[in-house]
């Protein structure tokens, strides 16, 4: 298992996909938040009207904006990388080399998910740290207790976004395609948005983390949030099963 | 070491192999020849557990494949269709991960020497020619000193010098006791190294080809034509 983790870690760290996705999500967050603050400080009335709670030029406003952006961007970023981690074996044809090994395919799938989890954790920390640095650069002063709590929720939102993207790995495996898996990432985001719009709210695992972070923890109960974690664990089991049963019969 | 007993499998699209029965013993090189699409790669996938047979049994190291301990796969080396060579990694990194996946001790430097990859060892695979990629794939498949070797069209894209290198490597490994199966449609090439040549047509093994005879191509096509005629006649009679 450790050998498989080392192999998967090498593949991700040497790939452009991992590097570009990391830069895109962290740099994108910096650029978007910087742009919003710049526009609001310049008195852009349209932007102020659209930004809602993020229009305030303080920690509360900055963290509200960060949560809104993370809710969409993180799932996209994590889903795309996961689509590549699993789907590339089929697209590149390297899947044949992952048979006839003394490491089972189930363990290889778990190794892929373990490396993904570590990478997503690092990206989540970078996101929260980036927002902290941005707030300090904007001159908002040391964060209050509430601001620290919101930063913690932002980190948790990014982590949970990584968790709800795990079904993408199953789609990549069943469809044998990176593009199909990227498509399923977009579908996850759309389903989460629709779920939030129709009021499914906290009981919808795809939408619960974003609602939780954006409401300051008020709109989602711990049980509802735990449901998201349970769904992620179930997704891991489904992906593992798909790799254990995998046959190159198409 | 490797045996098939009445093995059959059908893809959802309709293509199938059936009645596959043969053995490969230690120290033996068995070549599988046939035209494109007759089922050579499917046979090799069956041998490596990439697809599970619907009929019959594949045995490896005297275990039915489904019940074989996972650790025994460390004694198998294979290259099917695409070399295990990730484009974003260098040649050395690819050989390193192959070694890790096979649970082998450090053998990368020896492998680089054997397959004459010193000049490209630090190049990313995406920048290599097809022939060099194939050599990396062959090195990755063989560097852990497998006892059973399964190679699908191993001389694809190789230059003449690399073909000779491959031939010498396979002959040496067979002399050391490895059981080897290679598929090819180059009759001259397999006749030089194979102890036995199995003919495959329309998803079935139709016999062996005597490589000691002259004009192998004529004999090969004659056997294929005869098999096609027999099959057509049998289908017409139904």
mmCIF file of N, CA, C and O in Angstrom, chain A residues 2-4 6-8 10-16 84 88-89 92-105 108 112 176 244-250, chain B residues 9 11-12 45 48-53 70-74 76-78 80-89 93-94 96-103 124 126:
data_model
loop_
_atom_site.group_PDB
_atom_site.id
_atom_site.type_symbol
_atom_site.label_atom_id
_atom_site.label_comp_id
_atom_site.label_asym_id
_atom_site.label_seq_id
_atom_site.Cartn_x
_atom_site.Cartn_y
_atom_site.Cartn_z
ATOM 1 N N UNK A 2 1.943 1.229 0.797
ATOM 2 C CA UNK A 2 2.830 2.405 0.867
ATOM 3 C C UNK A 2 3.485 2.624 -0.494
ATOM 4 O O UNK A 2 3.625 3.763 -0.952
ATOM 5 N N UNK A 3 3.863 1.515 -1.149
ATOM 6 C CA UNK A 3 4.460 1.645 -2.488
ATOM 7 C C UNK A 3 3.476 2.309 -3.441
ATOM 8 O O UNK A 3 3.849 3.200 -4.219
ATOM 9 N N UNK A 4 2.216 1.901 -3.379
ATOM 10 C CA UNK A 4 1.203 2.486 -4.276
ATOM 11 C C UNK A 4 1.015 3.966 -3.975
ATOM 12 O O UNK A 4 0.847 4.783 -4.891
ATOM 13 N N UNK A 6 3.297 5.974 -2.750
ATOM 14 C CA UNK A 6 4.483 6.678 -3.280
ATOM 15 C C UNK A 6 4.373 6.877 -4.791
ATOM 16 O O UNK A 6 4.708 7.937 -5.320
ATOM 17 N N UNK A 7 3.884 5.862 -5.466
ATOM 18 C CA UNK A 7 3.734 5.947 -6.925
ATOM 19 C C UNK A 7 2.721 7.030 -7.290
ATOM 20 O O UNK A 7 2.974 7.883 -8.153
ATOM 21 N N UNK A 8 1.573 7.020 -6.626
ATOM 22 C CA UNK A 8 0.534 7.999 -6.954
ATOM 23 C C UNK A 8 0.977 9.417 -6.599
ATOM 24 O O UNK A 8 0.653 10.367 -7.311
ATOM 25 N N UNK A 10 4.038 10.537 -6.654
ATOM 26 C CA UNK A 10 5.003 10.962 -7.677
ATOM 27 C C UNK A 10 4.261 11.426 -8.934
ATOM 28 O O UNK A 10 4.596 12.456 -9.532
ATOM 29 N N UNK A 11 3.248 10.669 -9.331
ATOM 30 C CA UNK A 11 2.501 11.015 -10.543
ATOM 31 C C UNK A 11 1.803 12.370 -10.391
ATOM 32 O O UNK A 11 1.818 13.202 -11.312
ATOM 33 N N UNK A 12 1.215 12.615 -9.223
ATOM 34 C CA UNK A 12 0.488 13.887 -9.047
ATOM 35 C C UNK A 12 1.452 15.073 -8.930
ATOM 36 O O UNK A 12 1.225 16.123 -9.541
ATOM 37 N N UNK A 13 2.530 14.880 -8.177
ATOM 38 C CA UNK A 13 3.439 16.019 -7.970
ATOM 39 C C UNK A 13 4.215 16.370 -9.237
ATOM 40 O O UNK A 13 4.660 17.497 -9.395
ATOM 41 N N UNK A 14 4.387 15.412 -10.144
ATOM 42 C CA UNK A 14 5.130 15.696 -11.381
ATOM 43 C C UNK A 14 4.206 16.120 -12.534
ATOM 44 O O UNK A 14 4.677 16.419 -13.624
ATOM 45 N N UNK A 15 2.899 16.134 -12.260
ATOM 46 C CA UNK A 15 1.977 16.452 -13.360
ATOM 47 C C UNK A 15 1.665 17.940 -13.384
ATOM 48 O O UNK A 15 1.652 18.609 -12.347
ATOM 49 N N UNK A 16 1.395 18.440 -14.568
ATOM 50 C CA UNK A 16 0.964 19.833 -14.702
ATOM 51 C C UNK A 16 -0.434 20.025 -14.121
ATOM 52 O O UNK A 16 -0.768 21.095 -13.636
ATOM 53 N N UNK A 84 -8.823 13.458 -13.409
ATOM 54 C CA UNK A 84 -7.545 13.142 -14.050
ATOM 55 C C UNK A 84 -6.847 11.974 -13.351
ATOM 56 O O UNK A 84 -6.336 11.050 -14.008
ATOM 57 N N UNK A 88 -7.216 9.257 -16.219
ATOM 58 C CA UNK A 88 -6.051 9.238 -17.102
ATOM 59 C C UNK A 88 -5.511 7.827 -17.331
ATOM 60 O O UNK A 88 -4.921 7.551 -18.364
ATOM 61 N N UNK A 89 -5.709 6.946 -16.371
ATOM 62 C CA UNK A 89 -5.222 5.574 -16.545
ATOM 63 C C UNK A 89 -5.901 4.918 -17.752
ATOM 64 O O UNK A 89 -5.290 4.112 -18.460
ATOM 65 N N UNK A 92 -4.939 7.303 -21.100
ATOM 66 C CA UNK A 92 -3.550 7.084 -21.520
ATOM 67 C C UNK A 92 -3.260 5.607 -21.813
ATOM 68 O O UNK A 92 -2.190 5.278 -22.317
ATOM 69 N N UNK A 93 -4.178 4.733 -21.436
ATOM 70 C CA UNK A 93 -3.979 3.297 -21.674
ATOM 71 C C UNK A 93 -3.090 2.626 -20.642
ATOM 72 O O UNK A 93 -2.795 1.436 -20.752
ATOM 73 N N UNK A 94 -2.664 3.360 -19.621
ATOM 74 C CA UNK A 94 -1.750 2.794 -18.612
ATOM 75 C C UNK A 94 -2.455 1.838 -17.658
ATOM 76 O O UNK A 94 -1.791 1.174 -16.855
ATOM 77 N N UNK A 95 -3.782 1.744 -17.765
ATOM 78 C CA UNK A 95 -4.526 0.846 -16.866
ATOM 79 C C UNK A 95 -4.058 -0.600 -17.032
ATOM 80 O O UNK A 95 -4.046 -1.363 -16.065
ATOM 81 N N UNK A 96 -3.607 -0.979 -18.242
ATOM 82 C CA UNK A 96 -3.170 -2.376 -18.422
ATOM 83 C C UNK A 96 -1.961 -2.676 -17.531
ATOM 84 O O UNK A 96 -1.773 -3.808 -17.114
ATOM 85 N N UNK A 97 -1.160 -1.647 -17.259
ATOM 86 C CA UNK A 97 0.010 -1.840 -16.401
ATOM 87 C C UNK A 97 -0.339 -1.918 -14.924
ATOM 88 O O UNK A 97 0.525 -2.206 -14.090
ATOM 89 N N UNK A 98 -1.589 -1.648 -14.579
ATOM 90 C CA UNK A 98 -1.995 -1.716 -13.171
ATOM 91 C C UNK A 98 -2.653 -3.063 -12.846
ATOM 92 O O UNK A 98 -3.154 -3.270 -11.755
ATOM 93 N N UNK A 99 -2.649 -3.967 -13.835
ATOM 94 C CA UNK A 99 -3.059 -5.353 -13.585
ATOM 95 C C UNK A 99 -1.785 -6.194 -13.428
ATOM 96 O O UNK A 99 -0.682 -5.718 -13.710
ATOM 97 N N UNK A 100 -1.977 -7.440 -13.014
ATOM 98 C CA UNK A 100 -0.863 -8.378 -12.879
ATOM 99 C C UNK A 100 0.239 -7.820 -11.985
ATOM 100 O O UNK A 100 1.421 -7.907 -12.290
ATOM 101 N N UNK A 101 -0.178 -7.208 -10.876
ATOM 102 C CA UNK A 101 0.777 -6.652 -9.907
ATOM 103 C C UNK A 101 0.523 -7.271 -8.529
ATOM 104 O O UNK A 101 -0.614 -7.661 -8.230
ATOM 105 N N UNK A 102 1.550 -7.320 -7.679
ATOM 106 C CA UNK A 102 1.319 -7.834 -6.327
ATOM 107 C C UNK A 102 0.581 -6.843 -5.422
ATOM 108 O O UNK A 102 0.454 -7.082 -4.222
ATOM 109 N N UNK A 103 0.140 -5.724 -5.993
ATOM 110 C CA UNK A 103 -0.717 -4.774 -5.263
ATOM 111 C C UNK A 103 -2.090 -4.822 -5.950
ATOM 112 O O UNK A 103 -2.178 -4.633 -7.157
ATOM 113 N N UNK A 104 -3.130 -5.065 -5.167
ATOM 114 C CA UNK A 104 -4.457 -5.210 -5.784
ATOM 115 C C UNK A 104 -4.950 -3.867 -6.312
ATOM 116 O O UNK A 104 -4.518 -2.803 -5.849
ATOM 117 N N UNK A 105 -5.860 -3.941 -7.299
ATOM 118 C CA UNK A 105 -6.421 -2.699 -7.837
ATOM 119 C C UNK A 105 -7.191 -1.924 -6.766
ATOM 120 O O UNK A 105 -7.215 -0.708 -6.768
ATOM 121 N N UNK A 108 -4.733 0.132 -5.044
ATOM 122 C CA UNK A 108 -4.276 1.227 -5.904
ATOM 123 C C UNK A 108 -5.307 2.368 -5.874
ATOM 124 O O UNK A 108 -4.953 3.546 -5.773
ATOM 125 N N UNK A 112 -4.732 6.161 -4.568
ATOM 126 C CA UNK A 112 -5.071 7.366 -5.333
ATOM 127 C C UNK A 112 -5.889 8.330 -4.471
ATOM 128 O O UNK A 112 -5.629 9.540 -4.443
ATOM 129 N N UNK A 176 -14.552 5.149 -18.023
ATOM 130 C CA UNK A 176 -13.191 5.034 -18.595
ATOM 131 C C UNK A 176 -12.796 6.312 -19.313
ATOM 132 O O UNK A 176 -12.217 6.271 -20.407
ATOM 133 N N UNK A 244 -11.914 -3.016 -7.545
ATOM 134 C CA UNK A 244 -11.741 -4.443 -7.238
ATOM 135 C C UNK A 244 -12.356 -5.290 -8.349
ATOM 136 O O UNK A 244 -11.803 -6.306 -8.772
ATOM 137 N N UNK A 245 -13.512 -4.863 -8.844
ATOM 138 C CA UNK A 245 -14.234 -5.641 -9.868
ATOM 139 C C UNK A 245 -13.816 -5.294 -11.291
ATOM 140 O O UNK A 245 -14.354 -5.866 -12.243
ATOM 141 N N UNK A 246 -12.904 -4.370 -11.423
ATOM 142 C CA UNK A 246 -12.575 -3.844 -12.749
ATOM 143 C C UNK A 246 -12.115 -4.938 -13.718
ATOM 144 O O UNK A 246 -11.297 -5.788 -13.380
ATOM 145 N N UNK A 247 -12.686 -4.908 -14.911
ATOM 146 C CA UNK A 247 -12.238 -5.775 -15.996
ATOM 147 C C UNK A 247 -12.077 -4.912 -17.244
ATOM 148 O O UNK A 247 -12.860 -3.980 -17.438
ATOM 149 N N UNK A 248 -11.117 -5.245 -18.066
ATOM 150 C CA UNK A 248 -10.923 -4.496 -19.322
ATOM 151 C C UNK A 248 -11.715 -5.202 -20.415
ATOM 152 O O UNK A 248 -11.147 -5.752 -21.353
ATOM 153 N N UNK A 249 -13.024 -5.204 -20.246
ATOM 154 C CA UNK A 249 -13.884 -5.994 -21.124
ATOM 155 C C UNK A 249 -14.628 -5.135 -22.137
ATOM 156 O O UNK A 249 -15.647 -5.550 -22.662
ATOM 157 N N UNK A 250 -14.122 -3.924 -22.388
ATOM 158 C CA UNK A 250 -14.755 -3.102 -23.432
ATOM 159 C C UNK A 250 -13.703 -2.645 -24.418
ATOM 160 O O UNK A 250 -12.540 -2.526 -24.062
ATOM 161 N N UNK B 9 -14.423 -16.469 -23.691
ATOM 162 C CA UNK B 9 -14.898 -15.162 -23.235
ATOM 163 C C UNK B 9 -15.537 -14.433 -24.411
ATOM 164 O O UNK B 9 -15.033 -14.513 -25.543
ATOM 165 N N UNK B 11 -17.032 -10.606 -25.605
ATOM 166 C CA UNK B 11 -17.263 -9.188 -25.330
ATOM 167 C C UNK B 11 -18.722 -8.850 -25.617
ATOM 168 O O UNK B 11 -19.378 -9.540 -26.404
ATOM 169 N N UNK B 12 -19.166 -7.743 -24.988
ATOM 170 C CA UNK B 12 -20.579 -7.353 -25.202
ATOM 171 C C UNK B 12 -20.848 -7.063 -26.676
ATOM 172 O O UNK B 12 -21.921 -7.284 -27.178
ATOM 173 N N UNK B 45 -5.026 -10.870 -22.175
ATOM 174 C CA UNK B 45 -5.767 -10.246 -21.073
ATOM 175 C C UNK B 45 -6.325 -11.306 -20.129
ATOM 176 O O UNK B 45 -6.352 -11.117 -18.918
ATOM 177 N N UNK B 48 -3.734 -12.584 -17.767
ATOM 178 C CA UNK B 48 -3.282 -11.636 -16.748
ATOM 179 C C UNK B 48 -4.408 -11.151 -15.840
ATOM 180 O O UNK B 48 -4.215 -10.230 -15.036
ATOM 181 N N UNK B 49 -5.583 -11.746 -15.970
ATOM 182 C CA UNK B 49 -6.694 -11.369 -15.092
ATOM 183 C C UNK B 49 -7.340 -10.044 -15.450
ATOM 184 O O UNK B 49 -8.092 -9.488 -14.641
ATOM 185 N N UNK B 50 -7.073 -9.537 -16.646
ATOM 186 C CA UNK B 50 -7.695 -8.272 -17.036
ATOM 187 C C UNK B 50 -9.158 -8.480 -17.423
ATOM 188 O O UNK B 50 -9.959 -7.566 -17.333
ATOM 189 N N UNK B 51 -9.454 -9.672 -17.900
ATOM 190 C CA UNK B 51 -10.849 -10.089 -18.062
ATOM 191 C C UNK B 51 -10.969 -11.489 -17.468
ATOM 192 O O UNK B 51 -10.002 -12.247 -17.482
ATOM 193 N N UNK B 52 -12.141 -11.782 -16.928
ATOM 194 C CA UNK B 52 -12.350 -13.088 -16.301
ATOM 195 C C UNK B 52 -13.057 -14.016 -17.288
ATOM 196 O O UNK B 52 -14.041 -13.618 -17.919
ATOM 197 N N UNK B 53 -12.575 -15.250 -17.425
ATOM 198 C CA UNK B 53 -13.182 -16.156 -18.405
ATOM 199 C C UNK B 53 -14.631 -16.490 -18.056
ATOM 200 O O UNK B 53 -14.976 -16.591 -16.882
ATOM 201 N N UNK B 70 -2.208 -12.803 -4.222
ATOM 202 C CA UNK B 70 -1.818 -11.575 -4.938
ATOM 203 C C UNK B 70 -0.296 -11.445 -5.031
ATOM 204 O O UNK B 70 0.241 -10.972 -6.033
ATOM 205 N N UNK B 71 0.404 -11.921 -4.007
ATOM 206 C CA UNK B 71 1.860 -11.735 -3.977
ATOM 207 C C UNK B 71 2.562 -12.434 -5.160
ATOM 208 O O UNK B 71 3.640 -12.025 -5.581
ATOM 209 N N UNK B 72 1.928 -13.488 -5.695
ATOM 210 C CA UNK B 72 2.557 -14.216 -6.805
ATOM 211 C C UNK B 72 2.632 -13.394 -8.095
ATOM 212 O O UNK B 72 3.411 -13.707 -8.997
ATOM 213 N N UNK B 73 1.817 -12.343 -8.183
ATOM 214 C CA UNK B 73 1.893 -11.487 -9.373
ATOM 215 C C UNK B 73 3.253 -10.796 -9.471
ATOM 216 O O UNK B 73 3.627 -10.304 -10.535
ATOM 217 N N UNK B 74 4.006 -10.765 -8.361
ATOM 218 C CA UNK B 74 5.350 -10.162 -8.402
ATOM 219 C C UNK B 74 6.262 -10.940 -9.343
ATOM 220 O O UNK B 74 7.294 -10.426 -9.798
ATOM 221 N N UNK B 76 5.384 -12.026 -12.268
ATOM 222 C CA UNK B 76 4.861 -11.899 -13.628
ATOM 223 C C UNK B 76 5.285 -10.562 -14.217
ATOM 224 O O UNK B 76 5.262 -9.537 -13.528
ATOM 225 N N UNK B 77 5.703 -10.584 -15.461
ATOM 226 C CA UNK B 77 6.014 -9.345 -16.171
ATOM 227 C C UNK B 77 5.194 -9.283 -17.442
ATOM 228 O O UNK B 77 5.090 -10.286 -18.161
ATOM 229 N N UNK B 78 4.585 -8.141 -17.703
ATOM 230 C CA UNK B 78 3.689 -8.074 -18.864
ATOM 231 C C UNK B 78 3.724 -6.708 -19.515
ATOM 232 O O UNK B 78 3.961 -5.692 -18.855
ATOM 233 N N UNK B 80 1.014 -5.149 -22.248
ATOM 234 C CA UNK B 80 -0.162 -5.352 -23.098
ATOM 235 C C UNK B 80 -0.581 -4.008 -23.681
ATOM 236 O O UNK B 80 -0.902 -3.079 -22.923
ATOM 237 N N UNK B 81 -0.531 -3.890 -24.958
ATOM 238 C CA UNK B 81 -1.005 -2.724 -25.710
ATOM 239 C C UNK B 81 -0.204 -1.454 -25.468
ATOM 240 O O UNK B 81 0.422 -0.930 -26.364
ATOM 241 N N UNK B 82 -0.246 -0.908 -24.247
ATOM 242 C CA UNK B 82 0.417 0.374 -23.977
ATOM 243 C C UNK B 82 1.483 0.170 -22.902
ATOM 244 O O UNK B 82 1.203 -0.423 -21.859
ATOM 245 N N UNK B 83 2.726 0.645 -23.135
ATOM 246 C CA UNK B 83 3.753 0.502 -22.105
ATOM 247 C C UNK B 83 3.359 1.264 -20.835
ATOM 248 O O UNK B 83 2.727 2.323 -20.934
ATOM 249 N N UNK B 84 3.697 0.708 -19.672
ATOM 250 C CA UNK B 84 3.448 1.435 -18.422
ATOM 251 C C UNK B 84 4.507 2.524 -18.309
ATOM 252 O O UNK B 84 5.544 2.359 -17.665
ATOM 253 N N UNK B 85 4.268 3.623 -19.008
ATOM 254 C CA UNK B 85 5.231 4.727 -19.030
ATOM 255 C C UNK B 85 4.431 6.024 -19.030
ATOM 256 O O UNK B 85 3.827 6.385 -20.035
ATOM 257 N N UNK B 86 4.425 6.681 -17.886
ATOM 258 C CA UNK B 86 3.628 7.903 -17.739
ATOM 259 C C UNK B 86 4.354 9.077 -18.387
ATOM 260 O O UNK B 86 5.541 9.300 -18.102
ATOM 261 N N UNK B 87 3.681 9.829 -19.243
ATOM 262 C CA UNK B 87 4.361 10.860 -20.042
ATOM 263 C C UNK B 87 4.984 11.977 -19.210
ATOM 264 O O UNK B 87 5.992 12.555 -19.618
ATOM 265 N N UNK B 88 4.409 12.263 -18.036
ATOM 266 C CA UNK B 88 4.936 13.386 -17.229
ATOM 267 C C UNK B 88 6.170 12.981 -16.417
ATOM 268 O O UNK B 88 6.818 13.845 -15.813
ATOM 269 N N UNK B 89 6.472 11.697 -16.392
ATOM 270 C CA UNK B 89 7.628 11.226 -15.609
ATOM 271 C C UNK B 89 8.819 10.942 -16.522
ATOM 272 O O UNK B 89 8.649 10.632 -17.711
ATOM 273 N N UNK B 93 12.143 7.715 -13.481
ATOM 274 C CA UNK B 93 11.003 7.708 -12.560
ATOM 275 C C UNK B 93 10.001 6.615 -12.935
ATOM 276 O O UNK B 93 9.434 5.951 -12.063
ATOM 277 N N UNK B 94 9.795 6.416 -14.225
ATOM 278 C CA UNK B 94 8.884 5.360 -14.657
ATOM 279 C C UNK B 94 9.393 3.981 -14.259
ATOM 280 O O UNK B 94 8.625 3.133 -13.783
ATOM 281 N N UNK B 96 11.359 3.410 -11.832
ATOM 282 C CA UNK B 96 11.292 3.373 -10.364
ATOM 283 C C UNK B 96 9.889 2.979 -9.899
ATOM 284 O O UNK B 96 9.729 2.119 -9.020
ATOM 285 N N UNK B 97 8.857 3.589 -10.499
ATOM 286 C CA UNK B 97 7.501 3.251 -10.027
ATOM 287 C C UNK B 97 7.123 1.820 -10.424
ATOM 288 O O UNK B 97 6.422 1.134 -9.682
ATOM 289 N N UNK B 98 7.622 1.366 -11.560
ATOM 290 C CA UNK B 98 7.343 -0.017 -11.945
ATOM 291 C C UNK B 98 7.985 -0.976 -10.941
ATOM 292 O O UNK B 98 7.392 -1.983 -10.543
ATOM 293 N N UNK B 99 9.205 -0.643 -10.529
ATOM 294 C CA UNK B 99 9.891 -1.458 -9.520
ATOM 295 C C UNK B 99 9.084 -1.484 -8.215
ATOM 296 O O UNK B 99 8.890 -2.544 -7.609
ATOM 297 N N UNK B 100 8.597 -0.303 -7.791
ATOM 298 C CA UNK B 100 7.813 -0.231 -6.556
ATOM 299 C C UNK B 100 6.541 -1.079 -6.672
ATOM 300 O O UNK B 100 6.193 -1.819 -5.752
ATOM 301 N N UNK B 101 5.861 -0.949 -7.812
ATOM 302 C CA UNK B 101 4.597 -1.677 -7.985
ATOM 303 C C UNK B 101 4.805 -3.190 -8.010
ATOM 304 O O UNK B 101 3.918 -3.954 -7.632
ATOM 305 N N UNK B 102 5.990 -3.620 -8.473
ATOM 306 C CA UNK B 102 6.266 -5.068 -8.511
ATOM 307 C C UNK B 102 6.932 -5.555 -7.225
ATOM 308 O O UNK B 102 7.240 -6.733 -7.101
ATOM 309 N N UNK B 103 7.183 -4.623 -6.292
ATOM 310 C CA UNK B 103 7.800 -5.006 -5.021
ATOM 311 C C UNK B 103 9.202 -5.546 -5.197
ATOM 312 O O UNK B 103 9.642 -6.428 -4.453
ATOM 313 N N UNK B 124 11.684 13.220 -19.993
ATOM 314 C CA UNK B 124 10.287 12.840 -19.757
ATOM 315 C C UNK B 124 9.826 11.956 -20.912
ATOM 316 O O UNK B 124 10.182 12.200 -22.071
ATOM 317 N N UNK B 126 7.094 11.774 -22.437
ATOM 318 C CA UNK B 126 6.302 12.414 -23.501
ATOM 319 C C UNK B 126 7.186 12.926 -24.635
ATOM 320 O O UNK B 126 6.707 13.147 -25.737
#
